[in-house]
mmCIF file with all atom_site columns, C-alpha atoms and ligand atoms in Angstrom:
data_model
loop_
_atom_site.group_PDB
_atom_site.id
_atom_site.type_symbol
_atom_site.label_atom_id
_atom_site.label_alt_id
_atom_site.label_comp_id
_atom_site.label_asym_id
_atom_site.label_entity_id
_atom_site.label_seq_id
_atom_site.pdbx_PDB_ins_code
_atom_site.Cartn_x
_atom_site.Cartn_y
_atom_site.Cartn_z
_atom_site.occupancy
_atom_site.B_iso_or_equiv
_atom_site.pdbx_formal_charge
_atom_site.auth_seq_id
_atom_site.auth_comp_id
_atom_site.auth_asym_id
_atom_site.auth_atom_id
_atom_site.pdbx_PDB_model_num
ATOM   1   C  CA  . MET A 1 1   ? 161.806 131.261 -117.823 1.00 54.00 ? 56  MET A CA  1
ATOM   2   C  CA  . ALA A 1 2   ? 160.182 128.278 -119.734 1.00 88.00 ? 57  ALA A CA  1
ATOM   3   C  CA  . VAL A 1 3   ? 160.363 129.026 -123.015 1.00 91.00 ? 58  VAL A CA  1
ATOM   4   C  CA  . LEU A 1 4   ? 164.291 129.434 -122.350 1.00 93.00 ? 59  LEU A CA  1
ATOM   5   C  CA  . GLU A 1 5   ? 164.236 126.135 -120.716 1.00 95.00 ? 60  GLU A CA  1
ATOM   6   C  CA  . THR A 1 6   ? 162.157 124.312 -123.576 1.00 96.00 ? 61  THR A CA  1
ATOM   7   C  CA  . ILE A 1 7   ? 164.957 125.952 -126.072 1.00 96.00 ? 62  ILE A CA  1
ATOM   8   C  CA  . ALA A 1 8   ? 168.023 125.246 -124.016 1.00 96.00 ? 63  ALA A CA  1
ATOM   9   C  CA  . LEU A 1 9   ? 166.044 121.471 -123.980 1.00 97.00 ? 64  LEU A CA  1
ATOM   10  C  CA  . ALA A 1 10  ? 165.493 122.161 -127.752 1.00 97.00 ? 65  ALA A CA  1
ATOM   11  C  CA  . VAL A 1 11  ? 168.644 122.186 -128.285 1.00 97.00 ? 66  VAL A CA  1
ATOM   12  C  CA  . TRP A 1 12  ? 170.374 119.718 -126.493 1.00 98.00 ? 67  TRP A CA  1
ATOM   13  C  CA  . ALA A 1 13  ? 168.072 116.956 -127.394 1.00 98.00 ? 68  ALA A CA  1
ATOM   14  C  CA  . MET A 1 14  ? 168.714 117.896 -130.863 1.00 98.00 ? 69  MET A CA  1
ATOM   15  C  CA  . LEU A 1 15  ? 172.675 118.074 -131.105 1.00 97.00 ? 70  LEU A CA  1
ATOM   16  C  CA  . PRO A 1 16  ? 172.966 114.587 -132.002 1.00 98.00 ? 71  PRO A CA  1
ATOM   17  C  CA  . ALA A 1 17  ? 171.123 115.252 -135.189 1.00 97.00 ? 72  ALA A CA  1
ATOM   18  C  CA  . TYR A 1 18  ? 172.307 118.901 -135.388 1.00 95.00 ? 73  TYR A CA  1
ATOM   19  C  CA  . VAL A 1 19  ? 176.180 117.410 -135.664 1.00 95.00 ? 74  VAL A CA  1
ATOM   20  C  CA  . PRO A 1 20  ? 176.362 114.402 -138.071 1.00 96.00 ? 75  PRO A CA  1
ATOM   21  C  CA  . ASN A 1 21  ? 175.824 117.048 -141.184 1.00 92.00 ? 76  ASN A CA  1
ATOM   22  C  CA  . ASN A 1 22  ? 178.714 119.113 -140.307 1.00 91.00 ? 77  ASN A CA  1
ATOM   23  C  CA  . ALA A 1 23  ? 180.665 116.258 -139.503 1.00 96.00 ? 78  ALA A CA  1
ATOM   24  C  CA  . ALA A 1 24  ? 179.883 114.354 -142.725 1.00 96.00 ? 79  ALA A CA  1
ATOM   25  C  CA  . VAL A 1 25  ? 181.574 117.912 -144.424 1.00 92.00 ? 80  VAL A CA  1
ATOM   26  C  CA  . LEU A 1 26  ? 184.820 117.660 -142.811 1.00 94.00 ? 81  LEU A CA  1
ATOM   27  C  CA  . ALA A 1 27  ? 185.006 113.925 -143.336 1.00 95.00 ? 82  ALA A CA  1
ATOM   28  C  CA  . GLY A 1 28  ? 183.175 113.723 -146.608 1.00 86.00 ? 83  GLY A CA  1
ATOM   29  C  CA  . GLY A 1 29  ? 185.316 112.082 -149.910 1.00 90.00 ? 84  GLY A CA  1
ATOM   30  C  CA  . GLY A 1 30  ? 186.012 109.077 -151.431 1.00 94.00 ? 85  GLY A CA  1
ATOM   31  C  CA  . ARG A 1 31  ? 183.532 106.583 -152.753 1.00 97.00 ? 86  ARG A CA  1
ATOM   32  C  CA  . PRO A 1 32  ? 179.924 107.566 -153.555 1.00 98.00 ? 87  PRO A CA  1
ATOM   33  C  CA  . ILE A 1 33  ? 177.201 105.427 -151.847 1.00 98.00 ? 88  ILE A CA  1
ATOM   34  C  CA  . ASP A 1 34  ? 175.383 105.449 -155.911 1.00 98.00 ? 89  ASP A CA  1
ATOM   35  C  CA  . GLY A 1 35  ? 178.294 104.604 -156.849 1.00 97.00 ? 90  GLY A CA  1
ATOM   36  C  CA  . GLY A 1 36  ? 178.257 106.366 -159.234 1.00 97.00 ? 91  GLY A CA  1
ATOM   37  C  CA  . ARG A 1 37  ? 175.177 104.638 -160.607 1.00 97.00 ? 92  ARG A CA  1
ATOM   38  C  CA  . SER A 1 38  ? 172.184 107.255 -162.561 1.00 97.00 ? 93  SER A CA  1
ATOM   39  C  CA  . TRP A 1 39  ? 168.176 106.264 -162.906 1.00 95.00 ? 94  TRP A CA  1
ATOM   40  C  CA  . GLY A 1 40  ? 166.202 108.279 -165.275 1.00 92.00 ? 95  GLY A CA  1
ATOM   41  C  CA  . GLY A 1 41  ? 169.215 109.589 -166.841 1.00 94.00 ? 96  GLY A CA  1
ATOM   42  C  CA  . ARG A 1 42  ? 170.345 111.634 -163.284 1.00 96.00 ? 97  ARG A CA  1
ATOM   43  C  CA  . ARG A 1 43  ? 172.548 110.400 -160.287 1.00 97.00 ? 98  ARG A CA  1
ATOM   44  C  CA  . LEU A 1 44  ? 170.683 107.932 -157.972 1.00 98.00 ? 99  LEU A CA  1
ATOM   45  C  CA  . LEU A 1 45  ? 171.934 110.568 -155.294 1.00 98.00 ? 100 LEU A CA  1
ATOM   46  C  CA  . GLY A 1 46  ? 175.000 112.156 -156.279 1.00 97.00 ? 101 GLY A CA  1
ATOM   47  C  CA  . ASP A 1 47  ? 178.796 112.572 -154.947 1.00 97.00 ? 102 ASP A CA  1
ATOM   48  C  CA  . GLY A 1 48  ? 178.022 114.913 -152.248 1.00 96.00 ? 103 GLY A CA  1
ATOM   49  C  CA  . LYS A 1 49  ? 176.897 111.839 -149.955 1.00 97.00 ? 104 LYS A CA  1
ATOM   50  C  CA  . THR A 1 50  ? 179.961 109.189 -149.367 1.00 98.00 ? 105 THR A CA  1
ATOM   51  C  CA  . TRP A 1 51  ? 180.177 106.221 -147.330 1.00 98.00 ? 106 TRP A CA  1
ATOM   52  C  CA  . ARG A 1 52  ? 182.989 107.720 -145.298 1.00 98.00 ? 107 ARG A CA  1
ATOM   53  C  CA  . GLY A 1 53  ? 181.302 111.262 -144.580 1.00 98.00 ? 108 GLY A CA  1
ATOM   54  C  CA  . THR A 1 54  ? 177.758 109.141 -144.028 1.00 98.00 ? 109 THR A CA  1
ATOM   55  C  CA  . ALA A 1 55  ? 180.028 106.683 -141.338 1.00 98.00 ? 110 ALA A CA  1
ATOM   56  C  CA  . ALA A 1 56  ? 181.703 109.785 -140.105 1.00 98.00 ? 111 ALA A CA  1
ATOM   57  C  CA  . GLY A 1 57  ? 178.382 111.560 -139.678 1.00 98.00 ? 112 GLY A CA  1
ATOM   58  C  CA  . ILE A 1 58  ? 176.467 108.967 -137.724 1.00 98.00 ? 113 ILE A CA  1
ATOM   59  C  CA  . GLY A 1 59  ? 179.745 108.078 -135.667 1.00 98.00 ? 114 GLY A CA  1
ATOM   60  C  CA  . ALA A 1 60  ? 180.431 111.588 -134.497 1.00 98.00 ? 115 ALA A CA  1
ATOM   61  C  CA  . GLY A 1 61  ? 176.115 112.122 -133.418 1.00 98.00 ? 116 GLY A CA  1
ATOM   62  C  CA  . ILE A 1 62  ? 176.693 109.156 -131.050 1.00 98.00 ? 117 ILE A CA  1
ATOM   63  C  CA  . ALA A 1 63  ? 179.992 109.952 -129.730 1.00 98.00 ? 118 ALA A CA  1
ATOM   64  C  CA  . LEU A 1 64  ? 178.437 113.465 -129.344 1.00 98.00 ? 119 LEU A CA  1
ATOM   65  C  CA  . ALA A 1 65  ? 175.307 111.880 -127.463 1.00 98.00 ? 120 ALA A CA  1
ATOM   66  C  CA  . GLY A 1 66  ? 177.668 110.117 -125.339 1.00 98.00 ? 121 GLY A CA  1
ATOM   67  C  CA  . ILE A 1 67  ? 179.566 112.841 -124.373 1.00 98.00 ? 122 ILE A CA  1
ATOM   68  C  CA  . LEU A 1 68  ? 176.183 115.019 -123.342 1.00 98.00 ? 123 LEU A CA  1
ATOM   69  C  CA  . SER A 1 69  ? 174.969 112.292 -120.886 1.00 98.00 ? 124 SER A CA  1
ATOM   70  C  CA  . ALA A 1 70  ? 178.245 112.181 -119.222 1.00 98.00 ? 125 ALA A CA  1
ATOM   71  C  CA  . ILE A 1 71  ? 177.972 115.994 -118.810 1.00 98.00 ? 126 ILE A CA  1
ATOM   72  C  CA  . ALA A 1 72  ? 174.180 116.571 -118.715 1.00 98.00 ? 127 ALA A CA  1
ATOM   73  C  CA  . GLY A 1 73  ? 173.850 116.820 -115.151 1.00 97.00 ? 128 GLY A CA  1
ATOM   74  C  CA  . GLU A 1 74  ? 176.616 119.573 -114.805 1.00 97.00 ? 129 GLU A CA  1
ATOM   75  C  CA  . VAL A 1 75  ? 175.395 121.112 -117.701 1.00 97.00 ? 130 VAL A CA  1
ATOM   76  C  CA  . GLY A 1 76  ? 171.899 120.903 -116.354 1.00 97.00 ? 131 GLY A CA  1
ATOM   77  C  CA  . ALA A 1 77  ? 172.631 122.617 -112.785 1.00 97.00 ? 132 ALA A CA  1
ATOM   78  C  CA  . VAL A 1 78  ? 174.533 125.317 -114.639 1.00 96.00 ? 133 VAL A CA  1
ATOM   79  C  CA  . LEU A 1 79  ? 171.924 126.267 -116.598 1.00 94.00 ? 134 LEU A CA  1
ATOM   80  C  CA  . GLY A 1 80  ? 169.409 125.344 -114.521 1.00 94.00 ? 135 GLY A CA  1
ATOM   81  C  CA  . VAL A 1 81  ? 167.357 122.750 -116.982 1.00 95.00 ? 136 VAL A CA  1
ATOM   82  C  CA  . SER A 1 82  ? 166.768 119.690 -116.710 1.00 95.00 ? 137 SER A CA  1
ATOM   83  C  CA  . LEU A 1 83  ? 168.715 117.770 -119.387 1.00 97.00 ? 138 LEU A CA  1
ATOM   84  C  CA  . PRO A 1 84  ? 168.210 114.171 -120.838 1.00 98.00 ? 139 PRO A CA  1
ATOM   85  C  CA  . THR A 1 85  ? 170.745 111.317 -121.280 1.00 98.00 ? 140 THR A CA  1
ATOM   86  C  CA  . PHE A 1 86  ? 170.517 109.649 -124.614 1.00 98.00 ? 141 PHE A CA  1
ATOM   87  C  CA  . PRO A 1 87  ? 170.297 106.154 -124.126 1.00 98.00 ? 142 PRO A CA  1
ATOM   88  C  CA  . LEU A 1 88  ? 172.324 104.082 -127.017 1.00 98.00 ? 143 LEU A CA  1
ATOM   89  C  CA  . ARG A 1 89  ? 168.760 103.924 -129.686 1.00 98.00 ? 144 ARG A CA  1
ATOM   90  C  CA  . ALA A 1 90  ? 167.977 107.370 -129.227 1.00 98.00 ? 145 ALA A CA  1
ATOM   91  C  CA  . ALA A 1 91  ? 171.583 108.818 -130.466 1.00 98.00 ? 146 ALA A CA  1
ATOM   92  C  CA  . ILE A 1 92  ? 171.439 105.898 -132.867 1.00 98.00 ? 147 ILE A CA  1
ATOM   93  C  CA  . GLY A 1 93  ? 167.842 106.876 -134.017 1.00 98.00 ? 148 GLY A CA  1
ATOM   94  C  CA  . LEU A 1 94  ? 169.128 110.569 -134.052 1.00 98.00 ? 149 LEU A CA  1
ATOM   95  C  CA  . ALA A 1 95  ? 172.687 110.813 -135.435 1.00 98.00 ? 150 ALA A CA  1
ATOM   96  C  CA  . ALA A 1 96  ? 171.227 108.084 -137.957 1.00 98.00 ? 151 ALA A CA  1
ATOM   97  C  CA  . GLY A 1 97  ? 168.219 109.643 -139.533 1.00 98.00 ? 152 GLY A CA  1
ATOM   98  C  CA  . ALA A 1 98  ? 169.916 112.829 -140.105 1.00 97.00 ? 153 ALA A CA  1
ATOM   99  C  CA  . MET A 1 99  ? 172.443 111.242 -142.389 1.00 98.00 ? 154 MET A CA  1
ATOM   100 C  CA  . LEU A 1 100 ? 169.054 109.196 -144.024 1.00 98.00 ? 155 LEU A CA  1
ATOM   101 C  CA  . GLY A 1 101 ? 167.300 112.536 -144.187 1.00 97.00 ? 156 GLY A CA  1
ATOM   102 C  CA  . ASP A 1 102 ? 169.865 114.071 -145.569 1.00 96.00 ? 157 ASP A CA  1
ATOM   103 C  CA  . ILE A 1 103 ? 170.224 111.466 -148.215 1.00 97.00 ? 158 ILE A CA  1
ATOM   104 C  CA  . LEU A 1 104 ? 166.740 111.089 -148.842 1.00 97.00 ? 159 LEU A CA  1
ATOM   105 C  CA  . ALA A 1 105 ? 166.752 114.807 -149.743 1.00 96.00 ? 160 ALA A CA  1
ATOM   106 C  CA  . SER A 1 106 ? 169.821 114.120 -152.446 1.00 97.00 ? 161 SER A CA  1
ATOM   107 C  CA  . PHE A 1 107 ? 167.955 111.595 -153.914 1.00 97.00 ? 162 PHE A CA  1
ATOM   108 C  CA  . LEU A 1 108 ? 164.553 113.855 -153.709 1.00 96.00 ? 163 LEU A CA  1
ATOM   109 C  CA  . LYS A 1 109 ? 166.799 116.769 -155.528 1.00 97.00 ? 164 LYS A CA  1
ATOM   110 C  CA  . ARG A 1 110 ? 168.610 114.048 -158.424 1.00 97.00 ? 165 ARG A CA  1
ATOM   111 C  CA  . ARG A 1 111 ? 164.728 113.616 -159.239 1.00 96.00 ? 166 ARG A CA  1
ATOM   112 C  CA  . THR A 1 112 ? 163.962 117.124 -159.662 1.00 96.00 ? 167 THR A CA  1
ATOM   113 C  CA  . GLY A 1 113 ? 166.797 117.786 -161.949 1.00 95.00 ? 168 GLY A CA  1
ATOM   114 C  CA  . ARG A 1 114 ? 168.665 119.801 -159.205 1.00 96.00 ? 169 ARG A CA  1
ATOM   115 C  CA  . GLU A 1 115 ? 172.357 119.282 -159.618 1.00 94.00 ? 170 GLU A CA  1
ATOM   116 C  CA  . ARG A 1 116 ? 174.976 118.540 -156.931 1.00 93.00 ? 171 ARG A CA  1
ATOM   117 C  CA  . GLY A 1 117 ? 174.634 121.450 -154.635 1.00 91.00 ? 172 GLY A CA  1
ATOM   118 C  CA  . ALA A 1 118 ? 171.975 123.164 -155.771 1.00 93.00 ? 173 ALA A CA  1
ATOM   119 C  CA  . MET A 1 119 ? 169.582 124.424 -153.332 1.00 92.00 ? 174 MET A CA  1
ATOM   120 C  CA  . PHE A 1 120 ? 166.184 123.506 -152.096 1.00 94.00 ? 175 PHE A CA  1
ATOM   121 C  CA  . PRO A 1 121 ? 164.961 125.934 -149.763 1.00 91.00 ? 176 PRO A CA  1
ATOM   122 C  CA  . GLY A 1 122 ? 163.017 124.048 -147.010 1.00 90.00 ? 177 GLY A CA  1
ATOM   123 C  CA  . LEU A 1 123 ? 164.184 120.685 -148.090 1.00 92.00 ? 178 LEU A CA  1
ATOM   124 C  CA  . ASP A 1 124 ? 167.815 121.692 -146.507 1.00 90.00 ? 179 ASP A CA  1
ATOM   125 C  CA  . GLN A 1 125 ? 167.168 123.023 -143.482 1.00 88.00 ? 180 GLN A CA  1
ATOM   126 C  CA  . LEU A 1 126 ? 164.524 120.758 -142.134 1.00 91.00 ? 181 LEU A CA  1
ATOM   127 C  CA  . ASP A 1 127 ? 165.325 117.477 -144.393 1.00 91.00 ? 182 ASP A CA  1
ATOM   128 C  CA  . PHE A 1 128 ? 167.569 116.016 -140.935 1.00 87.00 ? 183 PHE A CA  1
ATOM   129 C  CA  . VAL A 1 129 ? 164.867 116.598 -138.634 1.00 93.00 ? 184 VAL A CA  1
ATOM   130 C  CA  . VAL A 1 130 ? 161.647 114.525 -141.442 1.00 94.00 ? 185 VAL A CA  1
ATOM   131 C  CA  . VAL A 1 131 ? 163.732 111.638 -140.738 1.00 97.00 ? 186 VAL A CA  1
ATOM   132 C  CA  . SER A 1 132 ? 165.477 111.911 -137.124 1.00 97.00 ? 187 SER A CA  1
ATOM   133 C  CA  . LEU A 1 133 ? 162.775 112.204 -134.565 1.00 97.00 ? 188 LEU A CA  1
ATOM   134 C  CA  . PRO A 1 134 ? 160.513 109.684 -136.245 1.00 97.00 ? 189 PRO A CA  1
ATOM   135 C  CA  . LEU A 1 135 ? 163.443 107.002 -136.181 1.00 98.00 ? 190 LEU A CA  1
ATOM   136 C  CA  . THR A 1 136 ? 164.041 107.916 -132.916 1.00 98.00 ? 191 THR A CA  1
ATOM   137 C  CA  . ALA A 1 137 ? 160.308 107.877 -131.838 1.00 98.00 ? 192 ALA A CA  1
ATOM   138 C  CA  . LEU A 1 138 ? 160.945 104.464 -133.313 1.00 98.00 ? 193 LEU A CA  1
ATOM   139 C  CA  . LEU A 1 139 ? 163.768 102.970 -131.693 1.00 98.00 ? 194 LEU A CA  1
ATOM   140 C  CA  . ALA A 1 140 ? 163.244 104.781 -127.992 1.00 98.00 ? 195 ALA A CA  1
ATOM   141 C  CA  . THR A 1 141 ? 159.832 105.601 -127.952 1.00 98.00 ? 196 THR A CA  1
ATOM   142 C  CA  . GLU A 1 142 ? 159.288 105.863 -123.939 1.00 98.00 ? 197 GLU A CA  1
ATOM   143 C  CA  . TRP A 1 143 ? 162.270 109.034 -124.208 1.00 98.00 ? 198 TRP A CA  1
ATOM   144 C  CA  . PHE A 1 144 ? 161.254 110.513 -127.408 1.00 98.00 ? 199 PHE A CA  1
ATOM   145 C  CA  . ARG A 1 145 ? 157.894 110.732 -125.393 1.00 98.00 ? 200 ARG A CA  1
ATOM   146 C  CA  . ALA A 1 146 ? 159.068 111.548 -122.320 1.00 98.00 ? 201 ALA A CA  1
ATOM   147 C  CA  . VAL A 1 147 ? 161.546 114.455 -123.984 1.00 98.00 ? 202 VAL A CA  1
ATOM   148 C  CA  . PHE A 1 148 ? 160.590 115.669 -127.205 1.00 98.00 ? 203 PHE A CA  1
ATOM   149 C  CA  . THR A 1 149 ? 157.140 116.771 -126.060 1.00 97.00 ? 204 THR A CA  1
ATOM   150 C  CA  . TRP A 1 150 ? 154.923 119.183 -128.173 1.00 96.00 ? 205 TRP A CA  1
ATOM   151 C  CA  . ASP A 1 151 ? 156.500 122.146 -126.800 1.00 96.00 ? 206 ASP A CA  1
ATOM   152 C  CA  . VAL A 1 152 ? 160.039 121.023 -128.043 1.00 97.00 ? 207 VAL A CA  1
ATOM   153 C  CA  . VAL A 1 153 ? 159.246 120.054 -131.198 1.00 97.00 ? 208 VAL A CA  1
ATOM   154 C  CA  . LEU A 1 154 ? 157.875 123.209 -131.834 1.00 96.00 ? 209 LEU A CA  1
ATOM   155 C  CA  . VAL A 1 155 ? 161.029 125.169 -130.751 1.00 96.00 ? 210 VAL A CA  1
ATOM   156 C  CA  . VAL A 1 156 ? 163.213 122.350 -132.980 1.00 97.00 ? 211 VAL A CA  1
ATOM   157 C  CA  . VAL A 1 157 ? 160.718 122.828 -136.140 1.00 95.00 ? 212 VAL A CA  1
ATOM   158 C  CA  . VAL A 1 158 ? 161.167 126.885 -135.815 1.00 95.00 ? 213 VAL A CA  1
ATOM   159 C  CA  . LEU A 1 159 ? 165.011 126.977 -134.781 1.00 94.00 ? 214 LEU A CA  1
ATOM   160 C  CA  . THR A 1 160 ? 166.751 123.872 -136.820 1.00 93.00 ? 215 THR A CA  1
ATOM   161 C  CA  . PRO A 1 161 ? 166.137 126.536 -140.138 1.00 92.00 ? 216 PRO A CA  1
ATOM   162 C  CA  . LEU A 1 162 ? 167.605 129.137 -138.079 1.00 93.00 ? 217 LEU A CA  1
ATOM   163 C  CA  . LEU A 1 163 ? 170.697 127.680 -136.778 1.00 91.00 ? 218 LEU A CA  1
ATOM   164 C  CA  . HIS A 1 164 ? 171.106 126.004 -139.645 1.00 89.00 ? 219 HIS A CA  1
ATOM   165 C  CA  . VAL A 1 165 ? 172.142 128.703 -142.003 1.00 91.00 ? 220 VAL A CA  1
ATOM   166 C  CA  . LEU A 1 166 ? 173.977 130.716 -139.157 1.00 92.00 ? 221 LEU A CA  1
ATOM   167 C  CA  . THR A 1 167 ? 176.672 127.132 -139.689 1.00 88.00 ? 222 THR A CA  1
ATOM   168 C  CA  . ASN A 1 168 ? 176.214 127.024 -143.235 1.00 88.00 ? 223 ASN A CA  1
ATOM   169 C  CA  . GLY A 1 169 ? 176.994 130.576 -143.395 1.00 93.00 ? 224 GLY A CA  1
ATOM   170 C  CA  . ILE A 1 170 ? 180.072 129.929 -141.617 1.00 93.00 ? 225 ILE A CA  1
ATOM   171 C  CA  . ALA A 1 171 ? 181.011 127.099 -142.689 1.00 90.00 ? 226 ALA A CA  1
ATOM   172 C  CA  . TYR A 1 172 ? 181.142 128.669 -146.229 1.00 93.00 ? 227 TYR A CA  1
ATOM   173 C  CA  . ALA A 1 173 ? 182.781 131.641 -144.580 1.00 95.00 ? 228 ALA A CA  1
ATOM   174 C  CA  . LEU A 1 174 ? 185.517 128.928 -143.360 1.00 94.00 ? 229 LEU A CA  1
ATOM   175 C  CA  . GLY A 1 175 ? 185.870 127.641 -146.306 1.00 92.00 ? 230 GLY A CA  1
ATOM   176 C  CA  . LEU A 1 176 ? 184.823 124.207 -145.585 1.00 90.00 ? 231 LEU A CA  1
ATOM   177 C  CA  . LYS A 1 177 ? 182.010 124.071 -148.081 1.00 87.00 ? 232 LYS A CA  1
ATOM   178 C  CA  . ASN A 1 178 ? 181.316 125.578 -151.432 1.00 89.00 ? 233 ASN A CA  1
ATOM   179 C  CA  . GLU A 1 179 ? 177.681 126.730 -151.042 1.00 89.00 ? 234 GLU A CA  1
ATOM   180 C  CA  . PRO A 1 180 ? 176.320 128.884 -148.351 1.00 90.00 ? 235 PRO A CA  1
ATOM   181 C  CA  . TRP A 1 181 ? 173.227 126.053 -147.258 1.00 88.00 ? 236 TRP A CA  1
HETATM 182 N  N1  . LIG B 2 .   ? 178.899 114.873 -147.522 1.00 69.45 ? 394 LIG B N1  1
HETATM 183 C  C1  . LIG B 2 .   ? 179.610 113.648 -147.327 1.00 69.45 ? 394 LIG B C1  1
HETATM 184 N  N2  . LIG B 2 .   ? 178.586 112.112 -146.994 1.00 69.45 ? 394 LIG B N2  1
HETATM 185 C  C2  . LIG B 2 .   ? 177.617 112.669 -146.566 1.00 69.45 ? 394 LIG B C2  1
HETATM 186 C  C3  . LIG B 2 .   ? 177.395 113.709 -146.731 1.00 69.45 ? 394 LIG B C3  1
HETATM 187 C  C4  . LIG B 2 .   ? 177.845 114.889 -146.852 1.00 69.45 ? 394 LIG B C4  1
HETATM 188 O  O1  . LIG B 2 .   ? 180.305 113.109 -147.772 1.00 69.45 ? 394 LIG B O1  1
HETATM 189 N  N3  . LIG B 2 .   ? 176.249 111.678 -146.225 1.00 69.45 ? 394 LIG B N3  1
HETATM 190 C  C5  . LIG B 2 .   ? 180.209 115.666 -148.027 1.00 69.45 ? 394 LIG B C5  1
HETATM 191 C  C6  . LIG B 2 .   ? 179.997 115.785 -149.452 1.00 69.45 ? 394 LIG B C6  1
HETATM 192 O  O2  . LIG B 2 .   ? 181.908 115.935 -149.404 1.00 69.45 ? 394 LIG B O2  1
HETATM 193 C  C7  . LIG B 2 .   ? 179.582 117.333 -149.455 1.00 69.45 ? 394 LIG B C7  1
HETATM 194 C  C8  . LIG B 2 .   ? 179.703 117.866 -148.205 1.00 69.45 ? 394 LIG B C8  1
HETATM 195 O  O3  . LIG B 2 .   ? 179.599 117.107 -147.020 1.00 69.45 ? 394 LIG B O3  1
HETATM 196 O  O4  . LIG B 2 .   ? 179.882 117.430 -150.710 1.00 69.45 ? 394 LIG B O4  1
HETATM 197 C  C9  . LIG B 2 .   ? 178.238 118.753 -148.668 1.00 69.45 ? 394 LIG B C9  1
HETATM 198 O  O5  . LIG B 2 .   ? 176.958 118.082 -148.084 1.00 69.45 ? 394 LIG B O5  1
HETATM 199 P  P1  . LIG B 2 .   ? 175.538 118.252 -148.898 1.00 69.45 ? 394 LIG B P1  1
HETATM 200 O  O6  . LIG B 2 .   ? 175.264 120.325 -148.743 1.00 69.45 ? 394 LIG B O6  1
HETATM 201 O  O7  . LIG B 2 .   ? 174.538 117.590 -147.855 1.00 69.45 ? 394 LIG B O7  1
HETATM 202 O  O8  . LIG B 2 .   ? 176.205 117.779 -150.141 1.00 69.45 ? 394 LIG B O8  1
HETATM 203 P  P2  . LIG B 2 .   ? 176.300 118.954 -151.699 1.00 69.45 ? 394 LIG B P2  1
HETATM 204 O  O9  . LIG B 2 .   ? 177.356 118.523 -151.956 1.00 69.45 ? 394 LIG B O9  1
HETATM 205 O  O10 . LIG B 2 .   ? 175.773 120.207 -151.410 1.00 69.45 ? 394 LIG B O10 1
HETATM 206 O  O11 . LIG B 2 .   ? 175.032 117.532 -152.185 1.00 69.45 ? 394 LIG B O11 1
HETATM 207 P  P3  . LIG B 2 .   ? 173.100 117.444 -152.976 1.00 69.45 ? 394 LIG B P3  1
HETATM 208 O  O12 . LIG B 2 .   ? 173.338 118.222 -153.907 1.00 69.45 ? 394 LIG B O12 1
HETATM 209 O  O13 . LIG B 2 .   ? 173.525 116.424 -152.934 1.00 69.45 ? 394 LIG B O13 1
HETATM 210 O  O14 . LIG B 2 .   ? 172.907 117.784 -151.230 1.00 69.45 ? 394 LIG B O14 1
HETATM 211 MG MG1 . LIG B 2 .   ? 174.437 121.413 -150.220 1.00 69.45 ? 395 LIG B MG1 1
#
């Protein structure tokens, strides 16, 4: 069925952008990116955005893209879907874009007076899509055009918030995250 194929393709193509946030939660800690600096009486980003978490997140996303590229043929054959491999530029765009989007979201949260960990519905669920897709389009234009057709992008925008709520709920239940968002 075409819809299921599109969903499989969308999840596959977005995995290198989904994993960085979770890896950052596991690896986070240490020096905050903003170095403790404030702007207008509020932290620039806050203690929740660290160098270690960001590096681990980008590394995990790129590593996953490499693994997916190696098994794309086999998994695609099992699912009966043609799944793309990830050129390095696409992997970097997806992984770094996800982390950048998350950092940008924290910047916006602090500017709107939200403390670390505060909820920002909508932004929390789609921040990484908003940056990772344009950055990937910029870094790997041909690949992006071939993989992220409009139907795939639509599935990503609808499915990502659901997956985000689900994975963060699990991370919260396991005690890995302080809040379920
Ligand atoms: N994390 C990190 N570096 C990042 C992103 C996340 O170290 N670039 C780690 C931090 O330990 C952070 C945790 O992952 O506390 C959860 O991430 P997130 O929910 O994005 O951060 P919050 O602590 O909720 O802070 P914010 O309100 O700024 O989103
Ligand atoms: Mg949070």
